[in-house]
Every structure is written in structure tokens, then in C-alpha cells.
Short mmCIF file of C-alpha atoms and ligand atoms in Angstrom, two decimals:
data_model
loop_
_atom_site.label_atom_id
_atom_site.label_comp_id
_atom_site.label_asym_id
_atom_site.label_seq_id
_atom_site.Cartn_x
_atom_site.Cartn_y
_atom_site.Cartn_z
CA MET A 1 -128.93 -69.58 -11.56
CA ASN A 2 -130.19 -72.64 -13.32
CA GLU A 3 -128.60 -71.72 -16.59
CA MET A 4 -127.93 -75.43 -17.03
CA THR A 5 -130.51 -77.04 -19.25
CA SER A 6 -132.60 -79.95 -18.03
CA VAL A 7 -132.44 -83.43 -19.44
CA SER A 8 -135.36 -84.66 -21.49
CA GLN A 9 -138.09 -86.74 -19.85
CA GLU A 10 -136.88 -89.72 -21.86
CA THR A 11 -133.35 -89.61 -20.39
CA SER A 12 -134.39 -89.00 -16.78
CA ALA A 13 -136.83 -91.92 -16.92
CA LYS A 14 -134.08 -94.37 -18.00
CA THR A 15 -133.61 -97.26 -15.55
CA PRO A 16 -130.13 -97.14 -13.99
CA ALA A 17 -128.01 -100.19 -14.88
CA LEU A 18 -125.46 -99.86 -12.04
CA PRO A 19 -126.17 -100.27 -8.31
CA ASP A 20 -126.83 -96.87 -6.69
CA ALA A 21 -126.52 -95.23 -10.11
CA GLN A 22 -127.97 -91.84 -10.96
CA THR A 23 -128.34 -90.31 -14.41
CA VAL A 24 -126.38 -87.21 -15.43
CA THR A 25 -128.74 -84.42 -16.54
CA ASP A 26 -126.28 -81.61 -17.24
CA VAL A 27 -122.54 -80.98 -17.52
CA LYS A 28 -120.76 -77.63 -17.63
CA HIS A 29 -117.02 -77.07 -18.04
CA TRP A 30 -115.70 -73.92 -16.36
CA THR A 31 -111.94 -74.19 -16.98
CA ASP A 32 -109.54 -76.92 -18.10
CA ARG A 33 -109.40 -77.97 -14.41
CA LEU A 34 -112.99 -77.46 -13.24
CA PHE A 35 -116.45 -78.65 -14.21
CA SER A 36 -119.87 -79.04 -12.62
CA PHE A 37 -122.63 -81.51 -13.30
CA ARG A 38 -126.16 -82.29 -12.23
CA MET A 39 -127.77 -85.67 -11.87
CA THR A 40 -131.01 -87.29 -10.75
CA ARG A 41 -131.69 -87.58 -7.01
CA PRO A 42 -133.14 -90.73 -5.44
CA ALA A 43 -136.68 -89.94 -4.24
CA SER A 44 -135.87 -91.26 -0.76
CA MET A 45 -132.59 -89.36 -0.33
CA ARG A 46 -132.53 -86.66 2.38
CA PHE A 47 -129.51 -84.51 3.25
CA ARG A 48 -128.65 -81.29 5.04
CA SER A 49 -127.25 -78.49 2.86
CA GLY A 50 -123.43 -78.56 3.20
CA GLU A 51 -123.05 -82.34 3.49
CA PHE A 52 -121.00 -84.65 1.26
CA VAL A 53 -121.55 -88.09 -0.28
CA MET A 54 -119.41 -90.72 -1.99
CA ILE A 55 -119.78 -90.70 -5.76
CA GLY A 56 -117.89 -92.34 -8.58
CA LEU A 57 -117.73 -94.67 -11.55
CA MET A 58 -117.23 -98.40 -11.99
CA GLY A 59 -113.52 -99.27 -11.75
CA GLU A 60 -111.51 -101.48 -14.08
CA VAL A 61 -112.20 -105.23 -14.07
CA ASN A 62 -109.78 -107.00 -11.73
CA GLU A 63 -107.83 -109.57 -13.78
CA LYS A 64 -107.76 -112.13 -10.95
CA THR A 65 -111.38 -111.93 -9.81
CA GLY A 66 -112.91 -110.92 -13.13
CA LYS A 67 -115.00 -108.40 -11.16
CA ALA A 68 -115.10 -104.62 -11.11
CA LYS A 69 -115.59 -102.50 -7.98
CA PRO A 70 -116.95 -98.95 -7.84
CA LEU A 71 -114.24 -96.26 -7.64
CA LEU A 72 -115.67 -93.72 -5.20
CA ARG A 73 -114.54 -90.34 -3.84
CA ALA A 74 -116.00 -87.88 -1.34
CA TYR A 75 -117.91 -84.99 -2.97
CA SER A 76 -119.74 -82.08 -1.39
CA ILE A 77 -123.28 -81.74 -2.68
CA ALA A 78 -123.33 -78.28 -4.30
CA SER A 79 -127.12 -78.09 -4.63
CA PRO A 80 -129.38 -77.22 -1.70
CA SER A 81 -131.40 -79.82 0.21
CA TRP A 82 -134.68 -78.79 -1.48
CA ASP A 83 -133.46 -79.18 -5.09
CA GLU A 84 -135.02 -82.10 -6.93
CA GLU A 85 -131.67 -82.86 -8.58
CA LEU A 86 -128.11 -83.08 -7.20
CA GLU A 87 -125.29 -80.79 -8.34
CA PHE A 88 -121.54 -81.33 -7.93
CA TYR A 89 -118.55 -79.05 -8.61
CA SER A 90 -115.43 -80.98 -9.53
CA ILE A 91 -111.73 -80.73 -10.12
CA LYS A 92 -110.17 -82.50 -13.13
CA VAL A 93 -106.93 -84.18 -12.03
CA GLN A 94 -105.35 -85.41 -15.27
CA ASP A 95 -103.89 -88.57 -13.69
CA GLY A 96 -106.52 -88.82 -10.94
CA PRO A 97 -108.07 -92.32 -10.78
CA LEU A 98 -111.63 -90.92 -10.74
CA THR A 99 -111.57 -87.45 -12.27
CA SER A 100 -109.41 -88.41 -15.28
CA ARG A 101 -112.59 -90.30 -16.31
CA LEU A 102 -115.34 -88.34 -14.55
CA GLN A 103 -114.42 -85.18 -16.48
CA HIS A 104 -115.67 -86.89 -19.68
CA ILE A 105 -119.21 -87.68 -18.45
CA LYS A 106 -122.10 -86.63 -20.66
CA VAL A 107 -125.85 -86.16 -20.24
CA GLY A 108 -127.47 -89.60 -19.95
CA ASP A 109 -124.37 -91.28 -18.43
CA GLU A 110 -124.55 -92.91 -15.02
CA VAL A 111 -122.68 -91.90 -11.87
CA ILE A 112 -122.67 -94.12 -8.79
CA MET A 113 -123.68 -92.48 -5.53
CA ARG A 114 -123.87 -93.98 -2.06
CA PRO A 115 -126.87 -92.08 -0.66
CA LYS A 116 -125.44 -91.63 2.85
CA PRO A 117 -124.75 -87.92 3.30
CA VAL A 118 -122.45 -86.83 6.15
CA GLY A 119 -120.36 -83.79 7.10
CA THR A 120 -119.64 -81.00 9.53
CA LEU A 121 -120.46 -77.96 7.35
CA VAL A 122 -124.07 -77.88 8.52
CA HIS A 123 -126.10 -75.28 10.39
CA ASP A 124 -126.78 -77.79 13.17
CA ALA A 125 -123.09 -77.70 14.17
CA LEU A 126 -123.15 -73.94 14.90
CA LEU A 127 -124.59 -71.95 17.78
CA PRO A 128 -126.93 -69.07 16.86
CA GLY A 129 -125.13 -65.91 15.67
CA LYS A 130 -125.62 -62.68 13.70
CA ARG A 131 -123.16 -63.10 10.85
CA ILE A 132 -121.91 -66.23 9.07
CA TRP A 133 -118.63 -66.45 7.15
CA PHE A 134 -117.98 -69.05 4.45
CA PHE A 135 -114.25 -69.42 3.71
CA ALA A 136 -113.31 -71.40 0.58
CA THR A 137 -110.34 -72.15 -1.64
CA GLY A 138 -110.73 -73.85 -5.05
CA THR A 139 -113.45 -76.51 -5.14
CA GLY A 140 -114.01 -75.86 -1.43
CA PHE A 141 -116.70 -73.51 -2.73
CA ALA A 142 -118.99 -76.54 -3.37
CA PRO A 143 -120.64 -76.89 0.08
CA PHE A 144 -121.23 -73.13 0.09
CA ALA A 145 -122.93 -73.36 -3.31
CA SER A 146 -125.42 -75.51 -1.41
CA LEU A 147 -125.63 -73.35 1.72
CA LEU A 148 -125.97 -70.10 -0.28
CA ARG A 149 -129.17 -71.55 -1.77
CA GLU A 150 -130.44 -72.85 1.58
CA PRO A 151 -133.29 -70.82 3.14
CA GLN A 152 -132.05 -71.51 6.69
CA THR A 153 -128.85 -69.53 5.97
CA TYR A 154 -130.95 -66.37 5.56
CA GLU A 155 -133.37 -67.20 8.36
CA ASP A 156 -130.54 -67.73 10.86
CA TYR A 157 -128.23 -64.82 9.94
CA ASP A 158 -128.43 -61.08 9.20
CA GLU A 159 -125.27 -61.14 7.11
CA ILE A 160 -123.51 -63.79 4.99
CA ILE A 161 -119.89 -63.24 3.94
CA ILE A 162 -118.39 -65.58 1.37
CA THR A 163 -114.65 -65.46 0.63
CA HIS A 164 -113.19 -67.52 -2.22
CA THR A 165 -109.45 -67.68 -2.89
CA CYS A 166 -108.21 -69.30 -6.11
CA ARG A 167 -105.00 -69.27 -8.08
CA GLU A 168 -106.54 -67.97 -11.30
CA ALA A 169 -109.45 -65.65 -12.17
CA GLY A 170 -111.28 -68.29 -14.24
CA GLU A 171 -111.50 -70.51 -11.17
CA LEU A 172 -113.83 -67.96 -9.56
CA THR A 173 -116.43 -68.06 -12.36
CA TYR A 174 -118.66 -70.90 -11.07
CA GLY A 175 -119.00 -69.18 -7.69
CA ARG A 176 -119.40 -65.68 -9.08
CA GLU A 177 -122.11 -66.69 -11.56
CA LEU A 178 -123.94 -68.65 -8.88
CA ILE A 179 -123.94 -65.66 -6.50
CA GLU A 180 -124.91 -63.17 -9.22
CA GLY A 181 -127.65 -65.54 -10.38
CA LEU A 182 -129.30 -65.52 -6.94
CA GLN A 183 -130.62 -62.01 -7.59
CA GLN A 184 -132.63 -63.04 -10.64
CA ASP A 185 -133.72 -66.46 -9.42
CA GLU A 186 -137.49 -66.20 -9.08
CA LEU A 187 -137.85 -69.54 -7.31
CA LEU A 188 -135.24 -68.70 -4.66
CA ASN A 189 -136.65 -65.20 -4.10
CA GLU A 190 -140.02 -66.84 -3.55
CA VAL A 191 -138.76 -69.71 -1.36
CA ILE A 192 -136.25 -67.72 0.71
CA GLY A 193 -137.84 -64.25 0.61
CA ASP A 194 -137.68 -61.33 -1.81
CA GLY A 195 -134.23 -59.69 -1.89
CA PHE A 196 -132.65 -62.36 0.39
CA TRP A 197 -129.43 -62.00 -1.63
CA LYS A 198 -128.86 -58.48 -0.24
CA LYS A 199 -127.53 -60.15 2.92
CA ILE A 200 -124.56 -61.55 0.96
CA LYS A 201 -121.10 -59.95 0.84
CA TYR A 202 -118.86 -61.68 -1.71
CA TYR A 203 -115.06 -61.39 -1.43
CA PRO A 204 -113.25 -63.24 -4.25
CA THR A 205 -109.44 -63.12 -4.50
CA THR A 206 -106.75 -64.62 -6.73
CA THR A 207 -103.14 -65.38 -5.92
CA ARG A 208 -101.38 -66.19 -9.19
CA GLU A 209 -103.26 -64.24 -11.83
CA GLN A 210 -104.26 -60.59 -11.92
CA SER A 211 -107.82 -59.86 -10.73
CA PRO A 212 -109.54 -56.92 -8.97
CA LYS A 213 -108.46 -58.34 -5.57
CA MET A 214 -105.17 -60.16 -5.17
CA GLY A 215 -103.90 -62.17 -2.20
CA ARG A 216 -104.68 -65.00 0.16
CA ILE A 217 -107.70 -64.27 2.37
CA THR A 218 -105.64 -65.23 5.43
CA ASP A 219 -103.06 -62.51 4.67
CA LEU A 220 -105.79 -59.99 3.86
CA MET A 221 -107.42 -60.70 7.22
CA ARG A 222 -104.14 -60.44 9.13
CA SER A 223 -103.39 -57.06 7.58
CA GLY A 224 -106.95 -55.90 8.30
CA GLU A 225 -107.53 -55.09 4.62
CA ALA A 226 -110.33 -57.64 4.18
CA PHE A 227 -112.25 -56.35 7.22
CA ASP A 228 -111.85 -52.71 6.10
CA GLU A 229 -113.11 -53.52 2.61
CA LEU A 230 -116.01 -55.61 3.89
CA GLY A 231 -116.89 -52.96 6.45
CA VAL A 232 -116.95 -55.39 9.38
CA GLU A 233 -114.95 -55.98 12.55
CA PRO A 234 -112.71 -59.06 12.88
CA LEU A 235 -114.59 -62.21 13.88
CA ASN A 236 -115.70 -62.51 17.49
CA PRO A 237 -117.48 -65.31 19.36
CA GLU A 238 -120.54 -63.20 20.27
CA SER A 239 -121.69 -62.37 16.76
CA ASP A 240 -119.71 -64.40 14.21
CA ARG A 241 -120.01 -67.98 13.00
CA ALA A 242 -117.83 -69.53 10.30
CA MET A 243 -117.45 -72.52 8.01
CA ILE A 244 -114.11 -73.36 6.36
CA CYS A 245 -113.53 -75.57 3.32
CA GLY A 246 -110.16 -75.53 1.60
CA ASN A 247 -106.81 -77.26 1.38
CA LEU A 248 -105.28 -78.56 4.59
CA ALA A 249 -102.79 -75.70 5.11
CA PHE A 250 -105.57 -73.13 4.59
CA ASN A 251 -107.87 -74.89 7.05
CA LEU A 252 -105.14 -75.09 9.68
CA GLU A 253 -104.10 -71.46 9.24
CA LEU A 254 -107.68 -70.23 9.62
CA LYS A 255 -108.27 -72.49 12.63
CA GLU A 256 -105.25 -70.94 14.33
CA MET A 257 -106.54 -67.44 13.57
CA PHE A 258 -110.01 -68.30 14.86
CA GLU A 259 -108.64 -69.64 18.13
CA GLU A 260 -106.87 -66.28 18.52
CA TYR A 261 -110.22 -64.53 17.95
CA GLY A 262 -111.65 -66.75 20.73
CA LEU A 263 -113.84 -68.91 18.48
CA GLU A 264 -114.33 -72.59 19.34
CA GLU A 265 -114.65 -75.43 16.86
CA GLY A 266 -118.06 -77.10 16.69
CA ALA A 267 -119.38 -80.48 15.60
CA ASN A 268 -122.76 -82.08 14.97
CA SER A 269 -122.70 -83.44 18.51
CA LYS A 270 -121.44 -80.17 20.07
CA PRO A 271 -122.40 -76.97 18.24
CA ALA A 272 -119.96 -74.06 18.67
CA HIS A 273 -118.60 -71.07 16.68
CA TYR A 274 -116.96 -72.56 13.58
CA VAL A 275 -116.65 -75.80 11.61
CA VAL A 276 -114.04 -77.11 9.15
CA GLU A 277 -113.90 -79.63 6.33
CA LYS A 278 -111.15 -80.53 3.89
CA ALA A 279 -111.79 -79.74 0.21
CA PHE A 280 -109.52 -82.67 -0.67
CA LEU A 281 -107.38 -85.12 1.23
CA ASP A 282 -103.79 -83.72 1.12
C1 LIG B 21 -114.89 -84.35 2.52
C2 LIG B 21 -114.40 -84.18 1.11
C3 LIG B 21 -115.20 -83.52 0.19
C4 LIG B 21 -114.75 -83.36 -1.14
N1 LIG B 21 -115.52 -82.67 -2.02
C5 LIG B 21 -115.06 -82.45 -3.28
C6 LIG B 21 -115.82 -81.68 -4.22
O1 LIG B 21 -116.92 -81.22 -3.94
N2 LIG B 21 -115.28 -81.49 -5.44
C7 LIG B 21 -114.06 -82.01 -5.80
O2 LIG B 21 -113.63 -81.79 -6.94
N3 LIG B 21 -113.35 -82.74 -4.95
C8 LIG B 21 -113.82 -82.99 -3.71
N4 LIG B 21 -113.08 -83.76 -2.84
C9 LIG B 21 -111.88 -84.45 -3.37
C10 LIG B 21 -112.31 -85.77 -4.06
O3 LIG B 21 -112.69 -86.68 -3.06
C11 LIG B 21 -111.22 -86.40 -4.95
O4 LIG B 21 -109.97 -86.34 -4.36
C12 LIG B 21 -111.15 -85.73 -6.32
O5 LIG B 21 -112.37 -85.94 -7.00
C13 LIG B 21 -110.03 -86.29 -7.19
O6 LIG B 21 -110.22 -87.69 -7.35
P1 LIG B 21 -109.19 -88.53 -8.20
O7 LIG B 21 -109.48 -89.98 -7.95
O8 LIG B 21 -109.22 -88.07 -9.62
O9 LIG B 21 -107.76 -88.15 -7.61
P2 LIG B 21 -107.24 -88.38 -6.12
O10 LIG B 21 -106.31 -89.58 -6.13
O11 LIG B 21 -108.36 -88.43 -5.17
O12 LIG B 21 -106.41 -87.06 -5.93
C14 LIG B 21 -105.16 -86.85 -6.60
C15 LIG B 21 -104.56 -85.54 -6.15
O13 LIG B 21 -105.29 -84.45 -6.75
C16 LIG B 21 -105.39 -83.34 -5.86
N5 LIG B 21 -106.83 -83.05 -5.63
C17 LIG B 21 -107.80 -83.95 -5.33
N6 LIG B 21 -109.00 -83.30 -5.20
C18 LIG B 21 -108.74 -81.99 -5.43
C19 LIG B 21 -109.57 -80.84 -5.42
N7 LIG B 21 -110.90 -80.91 -5.18
N8 LIG B 21 -109.00 -79.63 -5.67
C20 LIG B 21 -107.67 -79.54 -5.92
N9 LIG B 21 -106.83 -80.61 -5.94
C21 LIG B 21 -107.37 -81.83 -5.70
C22 LIG B 21 -104.70 -83.76 -4.57
O14 LIG B 21 -103.38 -83.24 -4.59
C23 LIG B 21 -104.67 -85.27 -4.64
O15 LIG B 21 -103.59 -85.87 -3.98
C24 LIG B 21 -113.49 -83.92 -1.53
C25 LIG B 21 -112.71 -84.62 -0.59
C26 LIG B 21 -113.13 -84.73 0.72
C27 LIG B 21 -112.26 -85.45 1.70
N1 LIG B 22 -104.84 -74.14 -9.97
C1 LIG B 22 -104.03 -74.43 -10.98
O1 LIG B 22 -103.93 -73.67 -11.91
C2 LIG B 22 -103.23 -75.72 -11.00
C3 LIG B 22 -102.67 -76.12 -12.18
C4 LIG B 22 -102.01 -77.35 -12.24
C5 LIG B 22 -101.89 -78.15 -11.13
N2 LIG B 22 -102.44 -77.73 -9.96
C6 LIG B 22 -102.32 -78.64 -8.79
O2 LIG B 22 -103.59 -78.94 -8.24
C7 LIG B 22 -103.51 -78.99 -6.80
C8 LIG B 22 -104.54 -78.08 -6.18
O3 LIG B 22 -104.48 -76.78 -6.74
P1 LIG B 22 -105.62 -75.70 -6.48
O4 LIG B 22 -105.17 -74.41 -7.06
O5 LIG B 22 -106.92 -76.23 -6.88
O6 LIG B 22 -105.66 -75.62 -4.90
P2 LIG B 22 -104.66 -75.01 -3.83
O7 LIG B 22 -103.24 -75.33 -4.11
O8 LIG B 22 -105.24 -75.47 -2.58
O9 LIG B 22 -104.82 -73.41 -3.99
C9 LIG B 22 -106.07 -72.75 -3.99
C10 LIG B 22 -105.92 -71.37 -3.44
O10 LIG B 22 -105.67 -71.45 -2.04
C11 LIG B 22 -104.59 -70.62 -1.69
N3 LIG B 22 -103.92 -71.14 -0.50
C12 LIG B 22 -103.14 -72.23 -0.41
N4 LIG B 22 -102.71 -72.39 0.88
C13 LIG B 22 -103.24 -71.38 1.58
C14 LIG B 22 -103.16 -70.98 2.94
N5 LIG B 22 -102.46 -71.68 3.83
N6 LIG B 22 -103.82 -69.90 3.32
C15 LIG B 22 -104.54 -69.17 2.43
N7 LIG B 22 -104.66 -69.49 1.16
C16 LIG B 22 -104.01 -70.58 0.71
C17 LIG B 22 -103.70 -70.67 -2.91
O11 LIG B 22 -102.83 -69.57 -2.86
P3 LIG B 22 -101.29 -69.66 -3.41
O12 LIG B 22 -101.39 -69.56 -4.89
O13 LIG B 22 -100.63 -68.49 -2.75
O14 LIG B 22 -100.73 -70.98 -2.95
C18 LIG B 22 -104.71 -70.61 -4.03
O15 LIG B 22 -105.10 -69.29 -4.30
C19 LIG B 22 -102.09 -78.58 -6.42
O16 LIG B 22 -101.39 -79.78 -6.07
C20 LIG B 22 -101.52 -77.98 -7.70
O17 LIG B 22 -100.12 -78.24 -7.83
C21 LIG B 22 -103.11 -76.54 -9.87
#
């Protein structure tokens, strides 16, 4: 999985010049709209796989005050809690205040991070179950990139189903390579248990470009096609747990379907059957 090369000792040892700054150790571009990067992790930083943090770059200098403020955005941590570095999976919005610049970062550059992880896509927010579903659209795959490499996912569940719906086939590559890479990853097989990846069922679909499976996951579930192809029954509160991370309409549509299945939404303070987080704000 770690096909990304590591930064040299010299670069990682560099003293950060910005407050809360971390040093970029790797950057990989997946499409003209998607990239991932890795950076150093503060030694004191703890987080639960699936959580998000605020990251960003220094903003422009304000003409009146002569000062610059950090320009921060919420980002799911894509690496698991045990990884010595942090990984992020990002969109490139051409006129986006942050990502119009962030997409140009290089190894050795600094990224600001407020080391206060939060979020609802955590195992603690779910009651025990047999099977866990991860439902993602677009960059909503990021928290699941973390949870798919988290030993607890395999300790807690017999079966892990990950669905990823994107417009175009190329937008599935980061997730597909990560999942395929789990099989060969010696460290993960050792940490999690030999052959842990056999518990995973991966269901990628596209909506606007031809691929082996076309359609929105919501439609494929309503028609029963997704369940037939996965060889499982529709979700039920006794055995199934789920995490959702996508655009707002997707999240709302799935929530409505889950309520029909009898699943209840959970939170850190009140674990239940499923949890939801937005992949971006609108
Ligand atoms: C809890 C949470 C977790 C997030 N995690 C991630 C993450 O792991 N990776 C990531 O790339 N973004 C993530 N985001 C979105 C992120 O915070 C920013 O919106 C994004 O980086 C774009 O920043 P920007 O300043 O360039 O543009 P913004 O002004 O923030 O956004 C401009 C427009 O771009 C679109 N947009 C923004 N983010 C996305 C996206 N991820 N996918 C598709 N369209 C988008 C929206 O239409 C938005 O109105 C997350 C948001 C939230 C609320
Ligand atoms: N992806 C691109 O190629 C592209 C290019 C330029 C600009 N943009 C802009 O970037 C923003 C985000 O695009 P994005 O593609 O990353 O994210 P997105 O619009 O959230 O779409 C991601 C995937 O989710 C599906 N989806 C959307 N609503 C759904 C629902 N209610 N239920 C089930 N599935 C649903 C989409 O299917 P549908 O295709 O059926 O909607 C698509 O396959 C948009 O504002 C878009 O205009 C995207």
C-alpha cells in the first residue's frame, strides 16, 4: 500500500517555520481533480481512525493589519491511528481558496494542522455488530482509507463492505489501489492478522463514465441489485452497522433508507447502528 516514497531524513528533521506546521513527505496526483499527500505527525498527536482535523496554508497578508491568518479546512485523516505519518486525500477545486494552492504542494513544504481531531465516523459511536458498511462518494472515501487500515475494524466485524460511488472511473483509483494493496502489505497482515483483507467486499460504481458497475449505490440498493451482487441481505439493526461519508444529498438519502431498515443514528455520546459525516460542506 505504501507505494508512496518516504522523505529523506534531512527533510523530515527540518524545523517547521509556521505554528502547528508539519512537513510534507509525499504527494501523489490521481486525476486532475484529486490528489493525496502524506506529512509528518506530531509525536504527541493521538486520534481515532475515521476522525478529521483542520489543515491548511497561510492566507494572504491583510492589507489593513499587515498580518496573515491561516486558511484552514476540515480534512479526514486517511491514514490509520497507528501510522507514524498522516495521510490526506484531497479534491482540487480550481477556484477554491485552499485547494487552488494546496494542490501545488511538494515534498518538504509545510502544511498547517490544528492537532485536535474530532468526528463521528469512529468505532466508538457504533454498537457491536456482525457486518460493517462503509458508504462513500468522491473524497468521502478518505475516512474509510483510515478505517480499512485500522485493526479494530477486523476485530469487531466478520465482514466489511465498502461502496464507493464516483462520477468517473479514474476517481476510484486511490480507493481501489489502497484496497488491493492491503493483500500484499506485510506490516498490516502482521499487525491485523494474516489474510484480514478477505473480510472485505468492495463495491465501486461510476455514474457518468463507463465502468464495470454503473449507477448510484442508493439506486442499486433500492432495486436490490447491490445486495444480490454482494450476496447479502439488506441492512438490519441486529447484524449491520454503517458509516456514511458523501455529499449532503447522498447522506440524506441513505439516512432515509436506513430509517426504513430500522437503523438508528449513533453519536460518540450515544452509540447506535449508523453514523454520518459530510464529505464537504454543501
Ligand atoms: C468534516 C469534513 C471533512 C472533510 N474532509 C475532506 C477530505 O478528506 N478531503 C477533501 O478533499 N475535502 C474534505 N472536506 C472539504 C474541505 O473542508 C474543503 O471544502 C476542500 O478542501 C475545498 O477547500 P477550498 O477552500 O479549496 O474550497 P471551498 O470554498 O471549501 O469549497 C468550494 C466548493 O468546492 C466543492 N467542494 C469542496 N470540497 C469538496 C470535496 N471534497 N469534494 C467535492 N467537492 C468539494 C463544494 O461545492 C464547495 O462549495 C471536508 C469537509 C468537512 C466538513
Ligand atoms: N467529478 C467531476 O468530474 C467534476 C468535474 C468538474 C466539476 N465538478 C464539481 O465538483 C463538485 C463535486 O463533484 P464530485 O463528483 O466530486 O461529487 P458529487 O457531485 O458529490 O458526486 C459524487 C458521486 O456521488 C453521486 N451522487 C450524488 N448525489 C447522490 C445521491 N443523492 N445518492 C447517491 N449518489 C449520489 C454522483 O452521482 P451523479 O453523477 O448521478 O450525480 C457521483 O457519482 C460538484 O459541484 C461538481 O459540479 C465535478
